[in-house]
């Protein structure tokens, strides 16, 4: 697992191995809009402020993946222990 920090509040939430960023934050009332929930449509695209995403989507280009500043929150995870999102 890893943790998500919400940039606007500073609050940190754990993401367990069996849940996505979207479901983990949803449990705490933080909603990220989704559509396909399969990493294809890009609806859940979220800006990364700090940390390194573990990209599991099919939406971002190779260049966008390497920039480490956006994450597809319905399926991607984190390589770093903490991922700070611009929420
Ligand atoms: Fe479609 Fe995340 S909801 S890519």
PDB file of N, CA and C and ligand atoms in Angstrom:
ATOM      1  N   UNK A   1       0.821  -1.220   0.000  1.00  0.00           N
ATOM      2  CA  UNK A   1       0.000   0.000   0.000  1.00  0.00           C
ATOM      3  C   UNK A   1       0.852   1.266   0.000  1.00  0.00           C
ATOM      4  N   UNK A   2       0.188   2.369  -0.148  1.00  0.00           N
ATOM      5  CA  UNK A   2       0.868   3.667  -0.140  1.00  0.00           C
ATOM      6  C   UNK A   2      -0.116   4.686   0.413  1.00  0.00           C
ATOM      7  N   UNK A   3       0.333   5.940   0.506  1.00  0.00           N
ATOM      8  CA  UNK A   3      -0.550   6.964   1.065  1.00  0.00           C
ATOM      9  C   UNK A   3      -0.721   8.119   0.096  1.00  0.00           C
ATOM     10  N   UNK A   4      -1.897   8.728   0.195  1.00  0.00           N
ATOM     11  CA  UNK A   4      -2.214   9.909  -0.615  1.00  0.00           C
ATOM     12  C   UNK A   4      -2.329  11.103   0.313  1.00  0.00           C
ATOM     13  N   UNK A   5      -1.655  12.182  -0.040  1.00  0.00           N
ATOM     14  CA  UNK A   5      -1.869  13.433   0.690  1.00  0.00           C
ATOM     15  C   UNK A   5      -2.647  14.390  -0.206  1.00  0.00           C
ATOM     16  N   UNK A   6      -3.669  15.024   0.381  1.00  0.00           N
ATOM     17  CA  UNK A   6      -4.472  16.015  -0.335  1.00  0.00           C
ATOM     18  C   UNK A   6      -3.801  17.370  -0.158  1.00  0.00           C
ATOM     19  N   UNK A   7      -3.370  17.976  -1.247  1.00  0.00           N
ATOM     20  CA  UNK A   7      -2.577  19.204  -1.158  1.00  0.00           C
ATOM     21  C   UNK A   7      -3.322  20.332  -0.437  1.00  0.00           C
ATOM     22  N   UNK A   8      -4.619  20.451  -0.676  1.00  0.00           N
ATOM     23  CA  UNK A   8      -5.368  21.585  -0.122  1.00  0.00           C
ATOM     24  C   UNK A   8      -5.581  21.500   1.380  1.00  0.00           C
ATOM     25  N   UNK A   9      -5.592  20.283   1.935  1.00  0.00           N
ATOM     26  CA  UNK A   9      -5.857  20.127   3.368  1.00  0.00           C
ATOM     27  C   UNK A   9      -4.657  19.587   4.129  1.00  0.00           C
ATOM     28  N   UNK A  10      -3.722  18.969   3.428  1.00  0.00           N
ATOM     29  CA  UNK A  10      -2.566  18.358   4.081  1.00  0.00           C
ATOM     30  C   UNK A  10      -2.876  16.990   4.668  1.00  0.00           C
ATOM     31  N   UNK A  11      -4.120  16.557   4.561  1.00  0.00           N
ATOM     32  CA  UNK A  11      -4.517  15.282   5.159  1.00  0.00           C
ATOM     33  C   UNK A  11      -3.984  14.101   4.352  1.00  0.00           C
ATOM     34  N   UNK A  12      -3.681  13.023   5.083  1.00  0.00           N
ATOM     35  CA  UNK A  12      -3.082  11.829   4.471  1.00  0.00           C
ATOM     36  C   UNK A  12      -4.011  10.629   4.656  1.00  0.00           C
ATOM     37  N   UNK A  13      -4.204   9.885   3.574  1.00  0.00           N
ATOM     38  CA  UNK A  13      -5.090   8.720   3.593  1.00  0.00           C
ATOM     39  C   UNK A  13      -4.363   7.515   3.017  1.00  0.00           C
ATOM     40  N   UNK A  14      -4.536   6.369   3.656  1.00  0.00           N
ATOM     41  CA  UNK A  14      -3.904   5.133   3.185  1.00  0.00           C
ATOM     42  C   UNK A  14      -4.695   4.538   2.019  1.00  0.00           C
ATOM     43  N   UNK A  15      -3.970   3.971   1.060  1.00  0.00           N
ATOM     44  CA  UNK A  15      -4.593   3.215  -0.024  1.00  0.00           C
ATOM     45  C   UNK A  15      -4.122   1.768   0.114  1.00  0.00           C
ATOM     46  N   UNK A  16      -5.047   0.886   0.476  1.00  0.00           N
ATOM     47  CA  UNK A  16      -4.707  -0.522   0.674  1.00  0.00           C
ATOM     48  C   UNK A  16      -4.485  -1.198  -0.678  1.00  0.00           C
ATOM     49  N   UNK A  17      -3.846  -2.353  -0.632  1.00  0.00           N
ATOM     50  CA  UNK A  17      -3.513  -3.085  -1.856  1.00  0.00           C
ATOM     51  C   UNK A  17      -4.753  -3.459  -2.659  1.00  0.00           C
ATOM     52  N   UNK A  18      -5.878  -3.643  -1.964  1.00  0.00           N
ATOM     53  CA  UNK A  18      -7.088  -4.100  -2.656  1.00  0.00           C
ATOM     54  C   UNK A  18      -8.044  -2.965  -3.015  1.00  0.00           C
ATOM     55  N   UNK A  19      -7.583  -1.720  -2.969  1.00  0.00           N
ATOM     56  CA  UNK A  19      -8.456  -0.612  -3.377  1.00  0.00           C
ATOM     57  C   UNK A  19      -7.700   0.356  -4.274  1.00  0.00           C
ATOM     58  N   UNK A  20      -8.457   1.185  -4.987  1.00  0.00           N
ATOM     59  CA  UNK A  20      -7.842   2.164  -5.880  1.00  0.00           C
ATOM     60  C   UNK A  20      -7.751   3.514  -5.155  1.00  0.00           C
ATOM     61  N   UNK A  21      -7.052   4.445  -5.755  1.00  0.00           N
ATOM     62  CA  UNK A  21      -6.992   5.800  -5.186  1.00  0.00           C
ATOM     63  C   UNK A  21      -8.415   6.355  -5.096  1.00  0.00           C
ATOM     64  N   UNK A  22      -9.203   6.154  -6.155  1.00  0.00           N
ATOM     65  CA  UNK A  22     -10.578   6.672  -6.185  1.00  0.00           C
ATOM     66  C   UNK A  22     -11.411   6.086  -5.041  1.00  0.00           C
ATOM     67  N   UNK A  23     -11.342   4.774  -4.836  1.00  0.00           N
ATOM     68  CA  UNK A  23     -12.174   4.173  -3.785  1.00  0.00           C
ATOM     69  C   UNK A  23     -11.657   4.548  -2.399  1.00  0.00           C
ATOM     70  N   UNK A  24     -10.346   4.625  -2.233  1.00  0.00           N
ATOM     71  CA  UNK A  24      -9.782   4.966  -0.921  1.00  0.00           C
ATOM     72  C   UNK A  24     -10.196   6.378  -0.507  1.00  0.00           C
ATOM     73  N   UNK A  25     -10.109   7.331  -1.438  1.00  0.00           N
ATOM     74  CA  UNK A  25     -10.479   8.708  -1.106  1.00  0.00           C
ATOM     75  C   UNK A  25     -11.994   8.858  -0.979  1.00  0.00           C
ATOM     76  N   UNK A  26     -12.720   8.083  -1.765  1.00  0.00           N
ATOM     77  CA  UNK A  26     -14.185   8.128  -1.722  1.00  0.00           C
ATOM     78  C   UNK A  26     -14.728   7.768  -0.346  1.00  0.00           C
ATOM     79  N   UNK A  27     -14.046   6.870   0.339  1.00  0.00           N
ATOM     80  CA  UNK A  27     -14.469   6.473   1.688  1.00  0.00           C
ATOM     81  C   UNK A  27     -14.418   7.648   2.655  1.00  0.00           C
ATOM     82  N   UNK A  28     -13.607   8.649   2.324  1.00  0.00           N
ATOM     83  CA  UNK A  28     -13.461   9.824   3.185  1.00  0.00           C
ATOM     84  C   UNK A  28     -14.188  11.042   2.606  1.00  0.00           C
ATOM     85  N   UNK A  29     -15.058  10.790   1.650  1.00  0.00           N
ATOM     86  CA  UNK A  29     -15.874  11.866   1.088  1.00  0.00           C
ATOM     87  C   UNK A  29     -15.168  12.726   0.061  1.00  0.00           C
ATOM     88  N   UNK A  30     -14.009  12.265  -0.423  1.00  0.00           N
ATOM     89  CA  UNK A  30     -13.289  13.017  -1.448  1.00  0.00           C
ATOM     90  C   UNK A  30     -13.574  12.352  -2.786  1.00  0.00           C
ATOM     91  N   UNK A  31     -14.373  13.024  -3.599  1.00  0.00           N
ATOM     92  CA  UNK A  31     -14.842  12.418  -4.836  1.00  0.00           C
ATOM     93  C   UNK A  31     -13.973  12.824  -6.022  1.00  0.00           C
ATOM     94  N   UNK A  32     -13.535  11.837  -6.782  1.00  0.00           N
ATOM     95  CA  UNK A  32     -12.870  12.078  -8.063  1.00  0.00           C
ATOM     96  C   UNK A  32     -13.824  11.538  -9.120  1.00  0.00           C
ATOM     97  N   UNK A  33     -14.165  12.370 -10.103  1.00  0.00           N
ATOM     98  CA  UNK A  33     -15.108  11.947 -11.140  1.00  0.00           C
ATOM     99  C   UNK A  33     -14.511  10.804 -11.950  1.00  0.00           C
ATOM    100  N   UNK A  34     -15.320   9.789 -12.220  1.00  0.00           N
ATOM    101  CA  UNK A  34     -14.870   8.663 -13.028  1.00  0.00           C
ATOM    102  C   UNK A  34     -15.907   8.336 -14.089  1.00  0.00           C
ATOM    103  N   UNK A  35     -15.476   7.556 -15.069  1.00  0.00           N
ATOM    104  CA  UNK A  35     -16.409   7.063 -16.079  1.00  0.00           C
ATOM    105  C   UNK A  35     -16.116   5.589 -16.358  1.00  0.00           C
ATOM    106  N   UNK A  36     -15.027   5.310 -17.064  1.00  0.00           N
ATOM    107  CA  UNK A  36     -14.750   3.913 -17.434  1.00  0.00           C
ATOM    108  C   UNK A  36     -14.224   3.072 -16.275  1.00  0.00           C
ATOM    109  N   UNK A  37     -13.487   3.710 -15.361  1.00  0.00           N
ATOM    110  CA  UNK A  37     -12.824   3.014 -14.241  1.00  0.00           C
ATOM    111  C   UNK A  37     -11.903   1.897 -14.712  1.00  0.00           C
ATOM    112  N   UNK A  38     -11.389   2.025 -15.932  1.00  0.00           N
ATOM    113  CA  UNK A  38     -10.479   1.012 -16.473  1.00  0.00           C
ATOM    114  C   UNK A  38      -9.211   1.622 -17.050  1.00  0.00           C
ATOM    115  N   UNK A  39      -8.988   2.906 -16.777  1.00  0.00           N
ATOM    116  CA  UNK A  39      -7.753   3.518 -17.259  1.00  0.00           C
ATOM    117  C   UNK A  39      -7.752   3.881 -18.720  1.00  0.00           C
ATOM    118  N   UNK A  40      -8.930   4.056 -19.295  1.00  0.00           N
ATOM    119  CA  UNK A  40      -9.010   4.299 -20.735  1.00  0.00           C
ATOM    120  C   UNK A  40      -9.476   5.715 -21.090  1.00  0.00           C
ATOM    121  N   UNK A  41     -10.480   6.230 -20.372  1.00  0.00           N
ATOM    122  CA  UNK A  41     -11.143   7.468 -20.826  1.00  0.00           C
ATOM    123  C   UNK A  41     -10.462   8.764 -20.383  1.00  0.00           C
ATOM    124  N   UNK A  42      -9.763   8.761 -19.259  1.00  0.00           N
ATOM    125  CA  UNK A  42      -9.091   9.972 -18.786  1.00  0.00           C
ATOM    126  C   UNK A  42      -9.933  10.856 -17.877  1.00  0.00           C
ATOM    127  N   UNK A  43     -11.161  10.483 -17.589  1.00  0.00           N
ATOM    128  CA  UNK A  43     -12.039  11.298 -16.743  1.00  0.00           C
ATOM    129  C   UNK A  43     -11.430  11.565 -15.368  1.00  0.00           C
ATOM    130  N   UNK A  44     -10.763  10.588 -14.811  1.00  0.00           N
ATOM    131  CA  UNK A  44     -10.255  10.679 -13.433  1.00  0.00           C
ATOM    132  C   UNK A  44      -8.852  11.273 -13.356  1.00  0.00           C
ATOM    133  N   UNK A  45      -8.373  11.848 -14.442  1.00  0.00           N
ATOM    134  CA  UNK A  45      -7.021  12.410 -14.479  1.00  0.00           C
ATOM    135  C   UNK A  45      -6.845  13.457 -13.374  1.00  0.00           C
ATOM    136  N   UNK A  46      -5.814  13.295 -12.574  1.00  0.00           N
ATOM    137  CA  UNK A  46      -5.582  14.169 -11.417  1.00  0.00           C
ATOM    138  C   UNK A  46      -4.129  14.637 -11.428  1.00  0.00           C
ATOM    139  N   UNK A  47      -3.927  15.893 -11.047  1.00  0.00           N
ATOM    140  CA  UNK A  47      -2.576  16.454 -11.038  1.00  0.00           C
ATOM    141  C   UNK A  47      -1.788  15.977  -9.825  1.00  0.00           C
ATOM    142  N   UNK A  48      -0.563  15.560 -10.070  1.00  0.00           N
ATOM    143  CA  UNK A  48       0.342  15.111  -9.008  1.00  0.00           C
ATOM    144  C   UNK A  48       1.270  16.259  -8.623  1.00  0.00           C
ATOM    145  N   UNK A  49       1.298  16.578  -7.334  1.00  0.00           N
ATOM    146  CA  UNK A  49       2.152  17.660  -6.829  1.00  0.00           C
ATOM    147  C   UNK A  49       3.519  17.113  -6.415  1.00  0.00           C
ATOM    148  N   UNK A  50       3.515  15.905  -5.833  1.00  0.00           N
ATOM    149  CA  UNK A  50       4.771  15.307  -5.380  1.00  0.00           C
ATOM    150  C   UNK A  50       4.615  13.790  -5.326  1.00  0.00           C
ATOM    151  N   UNK A  51       5.719  13.098  -5.428  1.00  0.00           N
ATOM    152  CA  UNK A  51       5.696  11.638  -5.415  1.00  0.00           C
ATOM    153  C   UNK A  51       5.771  11.093  -6.831  1.00  0.00           C
ATOM    154  N   UNK A  52       5.881   9.769  -6.927  1.00  0.00           N
ATOM    155  CA  UNK A  52       6.042   9.123  -8.235  1.00  0.00           C
ATOM    156  C   UNK A  52       4.912   8.131  -8.487  1.00  0.00           C
ATOM    157  N   UNK A  53       4.064   8.409  -9.476  1.00  0.00           N
ATOM    158  CA  UNK A  53       2.968   7.484  -9.791  1.00  0.00           C
ATOM    159  C   UNK A  53       3.492   6.174 -10.388  1.00  0.00           C
ATOM    160  N   UNK A  54       2.716   5.126 -10.166  1.00  0.00           N
ATOM    161  CA  UNK A  54       2.959   3.834 -10.811  1.00  0.00           C
ATOM    162  C   UNK A  54       1.850   3.696 -11.846  1.00  0.00           C
ATOM    163  N   UNK A  55       2.129   4.145 -13.065  1.00  0.00           N
ATOM    164  CA  UNK A  55       1.094   4.248 -14.096  1.00  0.00           C
ATOM    165  C   UNK A  55       0.602   2.884 -14.549  1.00  0.00           C
ATOM    166  N   UNK A  56      -0.703   2.654 -14.432  1.00  0.00           N
ATOM    167  CA  UNK A  56      -1.288   1.369 -14.864  1.00  0.00           C
ATOM    168  C   UNK A  56      -2.375   1.590 -15.917  1.00  0.00           C
ATOM    169  N   UNK A  57      -2.460   2.812 -16.429  1.00  0.00           N
ATOM    170  CA  UNK A  57      -3.541   3.159 -17.375  1.00  0.00           C
ATOM    171  C   UNK A  57      -3.085   2.998 -18.817  1.00  0.00           C
ATOM    172  N   UNK A  58      -4.036   3.199 -19.710  1.00  0.00           N
ATOM    173  CA  UNK A  58      -3.746   3.186 -21.148  1.00  0.00           C
ATOM    174  C   UNK A  58      -4.085   4.531 -21.754  1.00  0.00           C
ATOM    175  N   UNK A  59      -4.165   5.566 -20.915  1.00  0.00           N
ATOM    176  CA  UNK A  59      -4.585   6.890 -21.380  1.00  0.00           C
ATOM    177  C   UNK A  59      -3.406   7.840 -21.610  1.00  0.00           C
ATOM    178  N   UNK A  60      -2.497   7.919 -20.656  1.00  0.00           N
ATOM    179  CA  UNK A  60      -1.379   8.853 -20.765  1.00  0.00           C
ATOM    180  C   UNK A  60      -0.384   8.403 -21.834  1.00  0.00           C
ATOM    181  N   UNK A  61       0.243   9.380 -22.487  1.00  0.00           N
ATOM    182  CA  UNK A  61       1.309   9.061 -23.435  1.00  0.00           C
ATOM    183  C   UNK A  61       2.582   8.739 -22.644  1.00  0.00           C
ATOM    184  N   UNK A  62       3.543   8.153 -23.323  1.00  0.00           N
ATOM    185  CA  UNK A  62       4.804   7.807 -22.672  1.00  0.00           C
ATOM    186  C   UNK A  62       5.451   9.066 -22.083  1.00  0.00           C
ATOM    187  N   UNK A  63       5.380  10.157 -22.817  1.00  0.00           N
ATOM    188  CA  UNK A  63       5.952  11.423 -22.366  1.00  0.00           C
ATOM    189  C   UNK A  63       5.254  11.914 -21.091  1.00  0.00           C
ATOM    190  N   UNK A  64       3.934  11.799 -21.073  1.00  0.00           N
ATOM    191  CA  UNK A  64       3.164  12.232 -19.903  1.00  0.00           C
ATOM    192  C   UNK A  64       3.474  11.353 -18.686  1.00  0.00           C
ATOM    193  N   UNK A  65       3.665  10.054 -18.924  1.00  0.00           N
ATOM    194  CA  UNK A  65       4.031   9.163 -17.808  1.00  0.00           C
ATOM    195  C   UNK A  65       5.330   9.590 -17.182  1.00  0.00           C
ATOM    196  N   UNK A  66       6.308   9.890 -18.027  1.00  0.00           N
ATOM    197  CA  UNK A  66       7.650  10.219 -17.536  1.00  0.00           C
ATOM    198  C   UNK A  66       7.666  11.543 -16.779  1.00  0.00           C
ATOM    199  N   UNK A  67       6.724  12.419 -17.083  1.00  0.00           N
ATOM    200  CA  UNK A  67       6.694  13.722 -16.413  1.00  0.00           C
ATOM    201  C   UNK A  67       6.297  13.594 -14.944  1.00  0.00           C
ATOM    202  N   UNK A  68       5.625  12.502 -14.594  1.00  0.00           N
ATOM    203  CA  UNK A  68       5.244  12.249 -13.193  1.00  0.00           C
ATOM    204  C   UNK A  68       4.373  13.341 -12.580  1.00  0.00           C
ATOM    205  N   UNK A  69       3.638  14.077 -13.398  1.00  0.00           N
ATOM    206  CA  UNK A  69       2.832  15.153 -12.818  1.00  0.00           C
ATOM    207  C   UNK A  69       1.323  14.966 -13.019  1.00  0.00           C
ATOM    208  N   UNK A  70       0.924  13.796 -13.503  1.00  0.00           N
ATOM    209  CA  UNK A  70      -0.495  13.482 -13.631  1.00  0.00           C
ATOM    210  C   UNK A  70      -0.675  11.997 -13.343  1.00  0.00           C
ATOM    211  N   UNK A  71      -1.857  11.656 -12.807  1.00  0.00           N
ATOM    212  CA  UNK A  71      -2.121  10.245 -12.547  1.00  0.00           C
ATOM    213  C   UNK A  71      -3.580   9.918 -12.876  1.00  0.00           C
ATOM    214  N   UNK A  72      -3.788   8.746 -13.431  1.00  0.00           N
ATOM    215  CA  UNK A  72      -5.131   8.233 -13.683  1.00  0.00           C
ATOM    216  C   UNK A  72      -5.563   7.499 -12.414  1.00  0.00           C
ATOM    217  N   UNK A  73      -6.411   8.176 -11.636  1.00  0.00           N
ATOM    218  CA  UNK A  73      -6.668   7.742 -10.255  1.00  0.00           C
ATOM    219  C   UNK A  73      -7.539   6.497 -10.120  1.00  0.00           C
ATOM    220  N   UNK A  74      -8.211   6.066 -11.206  1.00  0.00           N
ATOM    221  CA  UNK A  74      -9.076   4.884 -11.092  1.00  0.00           C
ATOM    222  C   UNK A  74      -8.298   3.590 -11.113  1.00  0.00           C
ATOM    223  N   UNK A  75      -7.037   3.615 -11.562  1.00  0.00           N
ATOM    224  CA  UNK A  75      -6.314   2.338 -11.647  1.00  0.00           C
ATOM    225  C   UNK A  75      -4.827   2.440 -11.356  1.00  0.00           C
ATOM    226  N   UNK A  76      -4.236   3.620 -11.503  1.00  0.00           N
ATOM    227  CA  UNK A  76      -2.804   3.735 -11.248  1.00  0.00           C
ATOM    228  C   UNK A  76      -2.533   3.810  -9.757  1.00  0.00           C
ATOM    229  N   UNK A  77      -1.272   3.555  -9.392  1.00  0.00           N
ATOM    230  CA  UNK A  77      -0.918   3.506  -7.982  1.00  0.00           C
ATOM    231  C   UNK A  77       0.309   4.396  -7.755  1.00  0.00           C
ATOM    232  N   UNK A  78       1.082   4.130  -6.723  1.00  0.00           N
ATOM    233  CA  UNK A  78       2.263   4.955  -6.466  1.00  0.00           C
ATOM    234  C   UNK A  78       3.488   4.079  -6.268  1.00  0.00           C
ATOM    235  N   UNK A  79       4.610   4.544  -6.795  1.00  0.00           N
ATOM    236  CA  UNK A  79       5.891   3.885  -6.550  1.00  0.00           C
ATOM    237  C   UNK A  79       6.503   4.439  -5.276  1.00  0.00           C
ATOM    238  N   UNK A  80       6.231   5.716  -5.005  1.00  0.00           N
ATOM    239  CA  UNK A  80       6.717   6.328  -3.768  1.00  0.00           C
ATOM    240  C   UNK A  80       5.748   5.991  -2.645  1.00  0.00           C
ATOM    241  N   UNK A  81       6.207   6.116  -1.423  1.00  0.00           N
ATOM    242  CA  UNK A  81       5.366   5.811  -0.254  1.00  0.00           C
ATOM    243  C   UNK A  81       4.198   6.793  -0.169  1.00  0.00           C
ATOM    244  N   UNK A  82       4.442   8.033  -0.637  1.00  0.00           N
ATOM    245  CA  UNK A  82       3.427   9.089  -0.557  1.00  0.00           C
ATOM    246  C   UNK A  82       3.260   9.747  -1.920  1.00  0.00           C
ATOM    247  N   UNK A  83       2.012   9.949  -2.290  1.00  0.00           N
ATOM    248  CA  UNK A  83       1.679  10.660  -3.526  1.00  0.00           C
ATOM    249  C   UNK A  83       0.819  11.861  -3.126  1.00  0.00           C
ATOM    250  N   UNK A  84       1.269  13.057  -3.469  1.00  0.00           N
ATOM    251  CA  UNK A  84       0.524  14.263  -3.116  1.00  0.00           C
ATOM    252  C   UNK A  84      -0.280  14.704  -4.337  1.00  0.00           C
ATOM    253  N   UNK A  85      -1.594  14.791  -4.172  1.00  0.00           N
ATOM    254  CA  UNK A  85      -2.485  15.141  -5.280  1.00  0.00           C
ATOM    255  C   UNK A  85      -3.045  16.548  -5.130  1.00  0.00           C
ATOM    256  N   UNK A  86      -3.219  17.223  -6.246  1.00  0.00           N
ATOM    257  CA  UNK A  86      -3.739  18.585  -6.271  1.00  0.00           C
ATOM    258  C   UNK A  86      -5.265  18.559  -6.160  1.00  0.00           C
ATOM    259  N   UNK A  87      -5.714  18.194  -4.977  1.00  0.00           N
ATOM    260  CA  UNK A  87      -7.158  18.114  -4.706  1.00  0.00           C
ATOM    261  C   UNK A  87      -7.470  18.973  -3.501  1.00  0.00           C
TER     262      UNK A  87
HETATM  263 FE1  LIG B   1     -11.697   6.350 -17.145  1.00  0.00          FE
HETATM  264 FE2  LIG B   1     -10.183   6.599 -14.916  1.00  0.00          FE
HETATM  265  S1  LIG B   1     -12.331   6.718 -15.120  1.00  0.00           S
HETATM  266  S2  LIG B   1      -9.561   6.477 -16.987  1.00  0.00           S
END
